[in-house]
PDB file of C-alpha atoms in Angstrom:
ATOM      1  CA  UNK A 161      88.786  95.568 196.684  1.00 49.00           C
ATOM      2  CA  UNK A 162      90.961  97.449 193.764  1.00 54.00           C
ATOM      3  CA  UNK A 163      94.236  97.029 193.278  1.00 51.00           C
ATOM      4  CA  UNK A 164      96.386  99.743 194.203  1.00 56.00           C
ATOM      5  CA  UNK A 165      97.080 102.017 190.575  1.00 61.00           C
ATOM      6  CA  UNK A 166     100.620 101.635 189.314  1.00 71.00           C
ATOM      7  CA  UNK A 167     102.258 105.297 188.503  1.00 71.00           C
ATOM      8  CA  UNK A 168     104.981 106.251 186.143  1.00 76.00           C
ATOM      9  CA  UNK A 169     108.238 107.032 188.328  1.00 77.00           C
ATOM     10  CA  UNK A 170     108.430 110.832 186.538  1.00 77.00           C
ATOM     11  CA  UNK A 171     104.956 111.295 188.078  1.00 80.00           C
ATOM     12  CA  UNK A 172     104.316 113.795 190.889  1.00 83.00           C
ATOM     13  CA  UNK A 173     103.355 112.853 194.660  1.00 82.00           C
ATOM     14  CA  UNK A 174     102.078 115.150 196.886  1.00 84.00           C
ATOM     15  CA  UNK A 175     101.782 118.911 194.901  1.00 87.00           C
ATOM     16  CA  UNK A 176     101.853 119.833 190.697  1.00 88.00           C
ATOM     17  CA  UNK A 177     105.175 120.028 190.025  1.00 87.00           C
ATOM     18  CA  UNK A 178     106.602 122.079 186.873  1.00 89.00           C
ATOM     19  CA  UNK A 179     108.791 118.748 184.577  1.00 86.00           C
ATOM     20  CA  UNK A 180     110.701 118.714 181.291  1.00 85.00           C
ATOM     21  CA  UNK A 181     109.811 117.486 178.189  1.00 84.00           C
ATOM     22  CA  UNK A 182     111.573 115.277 176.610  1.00 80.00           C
ATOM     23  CA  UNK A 183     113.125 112.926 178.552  1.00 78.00           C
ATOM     24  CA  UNK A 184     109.686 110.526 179.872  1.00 81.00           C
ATOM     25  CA  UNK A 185     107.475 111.486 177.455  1.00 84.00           C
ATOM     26  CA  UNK A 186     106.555 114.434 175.099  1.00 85.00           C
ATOM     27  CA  UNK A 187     103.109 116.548 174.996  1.00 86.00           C
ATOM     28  CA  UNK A 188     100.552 117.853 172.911  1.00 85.00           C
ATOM     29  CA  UNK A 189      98.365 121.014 174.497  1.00 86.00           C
ATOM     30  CA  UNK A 190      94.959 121.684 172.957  1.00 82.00           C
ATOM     31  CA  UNK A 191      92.582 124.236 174.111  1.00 80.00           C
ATOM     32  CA  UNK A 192      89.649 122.812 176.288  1.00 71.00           C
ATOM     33  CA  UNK A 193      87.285 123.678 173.326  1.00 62.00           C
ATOM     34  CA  UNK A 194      89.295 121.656 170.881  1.00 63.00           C
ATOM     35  CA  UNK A 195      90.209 118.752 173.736  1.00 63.00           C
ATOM     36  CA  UNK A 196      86.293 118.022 173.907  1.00 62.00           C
ATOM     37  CA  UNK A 197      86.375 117.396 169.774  1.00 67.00           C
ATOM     38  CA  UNK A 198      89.666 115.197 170.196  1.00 68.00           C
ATOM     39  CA  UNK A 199      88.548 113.161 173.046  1.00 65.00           C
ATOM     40  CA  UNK A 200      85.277 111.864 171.375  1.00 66.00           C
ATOM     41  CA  UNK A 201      87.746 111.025 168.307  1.00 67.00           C
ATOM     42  CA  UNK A 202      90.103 109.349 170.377  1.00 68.00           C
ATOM     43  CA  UNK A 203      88.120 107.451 173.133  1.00 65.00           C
ATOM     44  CA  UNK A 204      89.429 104.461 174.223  1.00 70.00           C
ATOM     45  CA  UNK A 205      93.076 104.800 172.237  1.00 72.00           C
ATOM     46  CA  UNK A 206      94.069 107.941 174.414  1.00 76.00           C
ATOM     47  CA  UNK A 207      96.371 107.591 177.238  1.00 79.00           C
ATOM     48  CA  UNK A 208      96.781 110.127 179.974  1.00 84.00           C
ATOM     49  CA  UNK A 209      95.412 113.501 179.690  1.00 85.00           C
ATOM     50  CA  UNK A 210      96.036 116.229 182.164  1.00 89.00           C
ATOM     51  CA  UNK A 211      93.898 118.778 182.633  1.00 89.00           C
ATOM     52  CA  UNK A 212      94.050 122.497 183.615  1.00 90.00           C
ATOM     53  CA  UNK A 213      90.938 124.941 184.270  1.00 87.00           C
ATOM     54  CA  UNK A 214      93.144 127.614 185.017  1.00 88.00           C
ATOM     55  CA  UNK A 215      95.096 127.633 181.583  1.00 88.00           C
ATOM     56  CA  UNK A 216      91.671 126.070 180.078  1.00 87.00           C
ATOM     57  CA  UNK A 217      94.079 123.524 178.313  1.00 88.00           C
ATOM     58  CA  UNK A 218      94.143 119.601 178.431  1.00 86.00           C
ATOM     59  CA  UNK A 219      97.627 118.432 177.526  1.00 87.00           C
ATOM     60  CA  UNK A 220      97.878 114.350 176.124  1.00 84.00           C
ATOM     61  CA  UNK A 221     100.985 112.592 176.849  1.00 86.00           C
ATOM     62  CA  UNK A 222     102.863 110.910 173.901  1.00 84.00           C
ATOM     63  CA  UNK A 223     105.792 108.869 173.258  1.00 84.00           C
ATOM     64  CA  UNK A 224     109.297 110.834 173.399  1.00 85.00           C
ATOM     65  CA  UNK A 225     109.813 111.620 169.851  1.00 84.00           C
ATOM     66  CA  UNK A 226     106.301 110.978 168.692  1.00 80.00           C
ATOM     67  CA  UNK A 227     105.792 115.051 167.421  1.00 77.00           C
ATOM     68  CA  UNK A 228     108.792 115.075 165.984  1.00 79.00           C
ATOM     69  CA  UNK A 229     107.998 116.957 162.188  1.00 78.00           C
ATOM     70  CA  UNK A 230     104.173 118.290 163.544  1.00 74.00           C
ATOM     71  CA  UNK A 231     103.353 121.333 162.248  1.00 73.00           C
ATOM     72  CA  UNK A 232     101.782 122.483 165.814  1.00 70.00           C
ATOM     73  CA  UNK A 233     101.012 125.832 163.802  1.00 73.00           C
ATOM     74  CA  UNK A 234      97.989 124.467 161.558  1.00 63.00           C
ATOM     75  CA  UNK A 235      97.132 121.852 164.278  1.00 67.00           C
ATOM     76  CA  UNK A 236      96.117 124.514 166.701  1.00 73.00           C
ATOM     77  CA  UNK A 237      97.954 122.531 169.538  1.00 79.00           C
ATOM     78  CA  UNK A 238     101.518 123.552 171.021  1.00 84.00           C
ATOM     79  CA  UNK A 239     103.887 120.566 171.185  1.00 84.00           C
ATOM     80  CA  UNK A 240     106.004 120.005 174.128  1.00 85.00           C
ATOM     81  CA  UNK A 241     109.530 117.980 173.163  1.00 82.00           C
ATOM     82  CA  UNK A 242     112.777 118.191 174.701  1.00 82.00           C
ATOM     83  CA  UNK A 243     113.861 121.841 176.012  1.00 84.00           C
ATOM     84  CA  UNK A 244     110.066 122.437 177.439  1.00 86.00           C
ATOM     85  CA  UNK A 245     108.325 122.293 180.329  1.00 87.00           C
ATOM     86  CA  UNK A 246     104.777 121.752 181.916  1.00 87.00           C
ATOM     87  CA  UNK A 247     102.632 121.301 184.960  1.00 89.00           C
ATOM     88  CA  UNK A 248     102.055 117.870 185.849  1.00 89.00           C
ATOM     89  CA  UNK A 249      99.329 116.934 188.351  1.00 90.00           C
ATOM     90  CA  UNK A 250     100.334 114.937 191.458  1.00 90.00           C
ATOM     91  CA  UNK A 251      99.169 111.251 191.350  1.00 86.00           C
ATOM     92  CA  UNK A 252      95.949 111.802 193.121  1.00 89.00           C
ATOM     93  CA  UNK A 253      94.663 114.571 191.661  1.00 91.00           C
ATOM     94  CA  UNK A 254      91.562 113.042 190.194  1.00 88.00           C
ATOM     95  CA  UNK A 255      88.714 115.394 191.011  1.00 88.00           C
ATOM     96  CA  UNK A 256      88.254 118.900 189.572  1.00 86.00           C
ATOM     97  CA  UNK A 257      86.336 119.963 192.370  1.00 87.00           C
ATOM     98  CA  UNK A 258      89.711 119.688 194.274  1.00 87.00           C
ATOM     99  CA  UNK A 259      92.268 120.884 191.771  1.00 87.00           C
ATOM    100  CA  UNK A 260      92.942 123.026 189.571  1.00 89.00           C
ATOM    101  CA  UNK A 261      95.699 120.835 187.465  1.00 91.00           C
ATOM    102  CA  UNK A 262      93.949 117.398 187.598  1.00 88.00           C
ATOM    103  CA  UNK A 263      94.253 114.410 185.507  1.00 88.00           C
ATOM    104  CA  UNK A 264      91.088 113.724 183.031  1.00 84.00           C
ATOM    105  CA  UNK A 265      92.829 110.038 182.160  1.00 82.00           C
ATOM    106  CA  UNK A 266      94.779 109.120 185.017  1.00 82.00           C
ATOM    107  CA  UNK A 267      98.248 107.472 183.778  1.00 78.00           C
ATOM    108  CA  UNK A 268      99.649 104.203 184.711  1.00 66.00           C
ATOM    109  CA  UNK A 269     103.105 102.758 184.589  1.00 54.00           C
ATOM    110  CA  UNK A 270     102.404 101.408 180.812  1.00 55.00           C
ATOM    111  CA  UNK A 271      99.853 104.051 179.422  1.00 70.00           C
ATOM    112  CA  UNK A 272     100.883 106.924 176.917  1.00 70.00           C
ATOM    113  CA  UNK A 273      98.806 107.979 173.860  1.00 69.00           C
ATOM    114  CA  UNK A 274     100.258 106.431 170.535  1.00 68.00           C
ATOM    115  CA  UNK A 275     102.608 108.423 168.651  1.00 62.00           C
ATOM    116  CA  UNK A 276     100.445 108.821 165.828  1.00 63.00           C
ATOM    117  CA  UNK A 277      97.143 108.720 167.344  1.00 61.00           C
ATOM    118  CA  UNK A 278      96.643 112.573 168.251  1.00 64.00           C
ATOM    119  CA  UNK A 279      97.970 113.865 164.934  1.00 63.00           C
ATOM    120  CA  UNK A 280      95.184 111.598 163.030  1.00 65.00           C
ATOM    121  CA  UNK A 281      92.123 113.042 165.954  1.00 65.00           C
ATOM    122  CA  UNK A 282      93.356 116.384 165.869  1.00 64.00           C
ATOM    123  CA  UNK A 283      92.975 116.294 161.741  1.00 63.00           C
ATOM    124  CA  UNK A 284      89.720 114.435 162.291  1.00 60.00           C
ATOM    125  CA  UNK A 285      88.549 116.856 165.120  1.00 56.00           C
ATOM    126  CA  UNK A 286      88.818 119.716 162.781  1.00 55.00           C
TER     127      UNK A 286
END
């Protein structure tokens, strides 16, 4: 039997629901095209990643902070600090078949991406 999976308290039950940056954690959005590239850079060193097939965007999640001085313009990525929002998938969303905001790497309580760990793919994805 497996243990239940711990969740972040900022995290979602139930339906997506639109959160602020800034406060839990801070974002980095790459387009699905460039999110294939940065995953096989990052494997095992990337925290959660939610996913949307709608937007066709997968969006890391990063220390607060951690993009502070990015230059999101030359990155190809948009960076999502304090003062910006985004569409967080509900806990169980872990199938794309189901939904349409789903989470690629499911998060737990202790899980984010390292601040300077997406910066250093997203160069080497290039």
């Amino acid at each position: 039997m497996t243990a239940p999976r711990t969740v972040p308290e900022w995290m979602p039950s139930g339906l997506a629901a639109i959160l602020s940056s800034g406060q839990w954690r801070d974002a980095v959005r790459t387009p699905s095209l460039v999110e294939t590239r940065v995953v096989g850079v990052l494997r095992d060193r990337s925290g959660p990643v939610v996913a949307d097939r709608f937007a066709r965007t997968m969006t890391w999640f990063v220390p607060t902070g951690a993009t502070a001085g990015w230059d999101a313009r030359l990155l190809g990525v948009q960076v999502l600090g304090r003062g910006l929002a985004l569409l967080v998938a509900p806990a169980d969303a872990l199938d794309p078949r189901r939904s349409v905001v789903w989470w690629a790497i499911p998060p737990n309580a202790l899980s984010m991406t390292g601040s300077g760990v997406p910066l250093d793919a997203l160069r080497g994805a290039r």
